[in-house]
XYZ file of C-alpha atoms in Angstrom:
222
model
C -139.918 1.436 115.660
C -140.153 -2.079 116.381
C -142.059 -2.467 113.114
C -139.937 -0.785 110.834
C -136.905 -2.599 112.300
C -138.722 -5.784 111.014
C -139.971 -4.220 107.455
C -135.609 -3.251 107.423
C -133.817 -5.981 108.453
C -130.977 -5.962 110.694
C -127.944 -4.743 108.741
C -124.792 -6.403 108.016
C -121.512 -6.664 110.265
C -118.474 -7.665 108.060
C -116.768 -8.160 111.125
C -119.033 -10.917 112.804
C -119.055 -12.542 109.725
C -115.324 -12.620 109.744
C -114.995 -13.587 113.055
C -117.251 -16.312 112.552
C -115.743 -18.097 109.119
C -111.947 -17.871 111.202
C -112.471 -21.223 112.633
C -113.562 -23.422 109.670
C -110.497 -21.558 107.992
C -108.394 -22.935 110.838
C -109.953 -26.560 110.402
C -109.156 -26.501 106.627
C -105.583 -25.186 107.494
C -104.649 -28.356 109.484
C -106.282 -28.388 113.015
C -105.758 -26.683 116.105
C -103.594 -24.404 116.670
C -102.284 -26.376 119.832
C -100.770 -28.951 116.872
C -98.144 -26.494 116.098
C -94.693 -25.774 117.683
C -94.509 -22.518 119.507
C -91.746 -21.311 117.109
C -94.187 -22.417 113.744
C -91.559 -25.698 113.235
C -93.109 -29.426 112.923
C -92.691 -31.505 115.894
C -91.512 -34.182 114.081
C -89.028 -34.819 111.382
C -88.565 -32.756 108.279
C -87.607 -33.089 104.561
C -84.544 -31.046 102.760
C -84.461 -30.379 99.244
C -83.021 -33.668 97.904
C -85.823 -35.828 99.483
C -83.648 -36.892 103.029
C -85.399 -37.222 106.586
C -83.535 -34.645 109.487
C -83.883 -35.256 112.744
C -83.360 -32.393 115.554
C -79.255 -31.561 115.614
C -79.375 -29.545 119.167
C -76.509 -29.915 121.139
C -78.754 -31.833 123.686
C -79.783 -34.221 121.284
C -75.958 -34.755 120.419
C -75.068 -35.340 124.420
C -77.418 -37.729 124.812
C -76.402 -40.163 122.196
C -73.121 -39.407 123.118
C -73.795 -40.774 127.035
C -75.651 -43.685 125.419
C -72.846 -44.635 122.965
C -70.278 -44.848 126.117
C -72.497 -46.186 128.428
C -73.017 -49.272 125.998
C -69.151 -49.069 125.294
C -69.102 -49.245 129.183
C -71.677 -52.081 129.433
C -69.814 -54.350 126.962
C -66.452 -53.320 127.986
C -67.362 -54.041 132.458
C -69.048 -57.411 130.880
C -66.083 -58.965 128.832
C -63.584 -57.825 131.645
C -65.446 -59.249 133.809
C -65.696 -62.519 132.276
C -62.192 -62.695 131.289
C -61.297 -62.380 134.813
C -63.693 -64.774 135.950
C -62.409 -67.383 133.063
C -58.312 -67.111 134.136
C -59.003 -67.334 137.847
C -61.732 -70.415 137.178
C -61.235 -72.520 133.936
C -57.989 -72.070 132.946
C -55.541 -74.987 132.594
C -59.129 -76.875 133.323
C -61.116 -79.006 131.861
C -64.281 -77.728 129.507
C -67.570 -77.173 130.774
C -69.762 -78.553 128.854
C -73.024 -76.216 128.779
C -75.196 -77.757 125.777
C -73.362 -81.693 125.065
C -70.610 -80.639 122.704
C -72.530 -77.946 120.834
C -71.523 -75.585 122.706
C -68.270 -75.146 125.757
C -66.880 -72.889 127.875
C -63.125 -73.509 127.353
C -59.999 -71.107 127.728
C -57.707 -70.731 125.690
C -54.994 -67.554 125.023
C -55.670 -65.763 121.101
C -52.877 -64.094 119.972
C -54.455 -63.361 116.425
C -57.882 -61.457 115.750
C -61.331 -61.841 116.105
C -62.205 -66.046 116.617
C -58.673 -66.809 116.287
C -57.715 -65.466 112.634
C -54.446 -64.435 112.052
C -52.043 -65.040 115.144
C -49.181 -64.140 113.026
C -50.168 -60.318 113.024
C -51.021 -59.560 116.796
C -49.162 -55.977 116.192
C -51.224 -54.721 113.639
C -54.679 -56.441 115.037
C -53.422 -53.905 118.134
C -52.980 -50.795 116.020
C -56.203 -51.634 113.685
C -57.935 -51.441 117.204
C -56.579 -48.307 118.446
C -57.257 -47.277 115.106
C -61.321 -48.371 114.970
C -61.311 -46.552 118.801
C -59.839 -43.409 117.146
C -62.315 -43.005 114.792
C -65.438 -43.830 116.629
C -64.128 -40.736 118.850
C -64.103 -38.831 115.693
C -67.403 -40.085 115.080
C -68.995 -39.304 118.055
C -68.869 -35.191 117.195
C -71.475 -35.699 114.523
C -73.777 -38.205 116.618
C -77.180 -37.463 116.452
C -78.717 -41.240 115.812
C -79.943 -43.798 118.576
C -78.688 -46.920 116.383
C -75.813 -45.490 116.023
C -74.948 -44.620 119.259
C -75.806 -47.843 120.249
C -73.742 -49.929 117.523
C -70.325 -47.536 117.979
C -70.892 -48.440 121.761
C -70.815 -52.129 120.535
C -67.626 -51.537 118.143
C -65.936 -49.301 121.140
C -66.587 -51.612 123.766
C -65.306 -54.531 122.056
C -62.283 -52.922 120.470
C -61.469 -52.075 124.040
C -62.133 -54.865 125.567
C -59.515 -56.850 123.589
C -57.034 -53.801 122.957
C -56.675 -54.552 127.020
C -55.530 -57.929 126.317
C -52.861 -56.619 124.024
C -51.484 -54.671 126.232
C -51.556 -56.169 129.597
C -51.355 -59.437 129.277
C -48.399 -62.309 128.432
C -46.211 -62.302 126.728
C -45.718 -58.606 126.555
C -47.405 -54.936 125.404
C -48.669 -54.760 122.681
C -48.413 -58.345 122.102
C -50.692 -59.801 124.555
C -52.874 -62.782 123.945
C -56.430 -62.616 123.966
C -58.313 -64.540 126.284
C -61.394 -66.146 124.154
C -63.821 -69.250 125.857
C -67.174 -69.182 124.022
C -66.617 -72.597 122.078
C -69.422 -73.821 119.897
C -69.363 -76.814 117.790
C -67.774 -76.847 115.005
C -66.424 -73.155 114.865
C -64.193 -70.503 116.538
C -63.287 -70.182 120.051
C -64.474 -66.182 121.057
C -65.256 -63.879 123.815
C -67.638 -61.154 124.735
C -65.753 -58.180 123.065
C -65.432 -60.542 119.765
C -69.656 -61.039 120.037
C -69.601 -56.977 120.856
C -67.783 -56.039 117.550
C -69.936 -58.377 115.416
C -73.021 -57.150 116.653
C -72.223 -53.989 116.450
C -70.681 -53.617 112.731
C -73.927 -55.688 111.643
C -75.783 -53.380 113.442
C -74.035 -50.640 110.897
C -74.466 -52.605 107.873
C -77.943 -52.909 108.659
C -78.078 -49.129 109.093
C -76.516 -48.281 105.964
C -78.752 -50.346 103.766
C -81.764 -48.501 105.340
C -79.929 -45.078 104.338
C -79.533 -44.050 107.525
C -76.326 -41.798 108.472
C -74.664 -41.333 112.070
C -76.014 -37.524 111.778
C -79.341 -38.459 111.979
C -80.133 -38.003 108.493
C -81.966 -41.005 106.713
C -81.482 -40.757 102.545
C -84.610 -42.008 100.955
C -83.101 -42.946 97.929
């Protein structure tokens, strides 16, 4: 028996064979099966049709960079309140202080016009453009699904609030309240935290849109 089993051969099992050529398959597929998502989705970003990056739009993702944008708006807001405070209580009908020579000053002075001291004849409208800039940035914040963004519309918020708070509660009346501004550097405008908040942030957004990138979380390629 032995003998003729050698003369014969042992036959064939198709499914052995099978069972043995499934795992080079799986390398030439792509890897492991550990490398892919439980529901058969990439882990990272995908491509649509017309060639643009989307990032994960779950209502978790959207909360998140919703908490970030107001806890920068927060952050910027506390930090030029704060400062404001600190400048009417302590410098105020002062003398400068002179941090670096005369390059740059810490000196008070009331703003009634817009950012660095432009237009004092138009404190009104400066008001309503900032209501206006916080109105939309709440819009905004629906569709929120980027990190930059988040953080620059926490910028822009914080800022516009910042100084909207002058308008309204300080001299000489609502709506019409002067801005309190005492970074002075050489040679240019006197400004304050919320005016360095709303810079950053709308060159943050410039920035942004040159790279294509939307507050959705969709980045155009093109």
């Amino acid at each position: 028996m032995a003998e003729a089993e050698r003369i014969i051969g042992t036959p064939d099992i198709p499914e052995a064979e099978g069972h043995e050529g499934a795992e080079p398959e799986k390398a030439a597929a792509g890897g492991s099966p550990e490398a892919v998502e439980p529901d058969g989705q990439d882990a990272g970003a995908a491509e649509d049709g017309d060639g643009s990056t989307v990032v994960d739009r779950s209502p978790a993702t959207r909360r998140r960079r919703i908490i970030l944008l107001f806890c920068v708006a927060v952050l910027a807001y506390l930090l030029d309140l704060g400062s404001k405070m600190l400048v009417v209580a302590k410098l105020e009908h002062q003398e400068p202080i002179e941090i670096f020579g005369d390059w740059l000053r810490l000196d008070a002075i009331r703003n009634a016009g817009a950012a660095f001291g432009l237009g004092e004849a138009f404190t009104i409208i400066f008001t309503i453009i900032a209501a206006t800039v916080i109105v939309v940035i709440a819009r905004l914040a629906r569709k929120l699904y980027s990190l930059p963004w988040a953080i620059a519309l926490g910028l822009l918020l914080g800022g516009a609030l910042g100084n909207l708070t002058d308008r309204i509660f300080r001299a000489p009346g609502v709506f019409e309240g002067a801005v309190v501004d005492f970074i002075a550097p050489a040679h240019f405008a006197v400004f304050n935290l919320a005016d360095s908040a709303i810079v950053c942030g709308g060159i943050l957004i410039v920035l942004l849109s040159f790279k294509g990138l939307d507050p959705d979380g969709t980045v155009h390629k093109d």
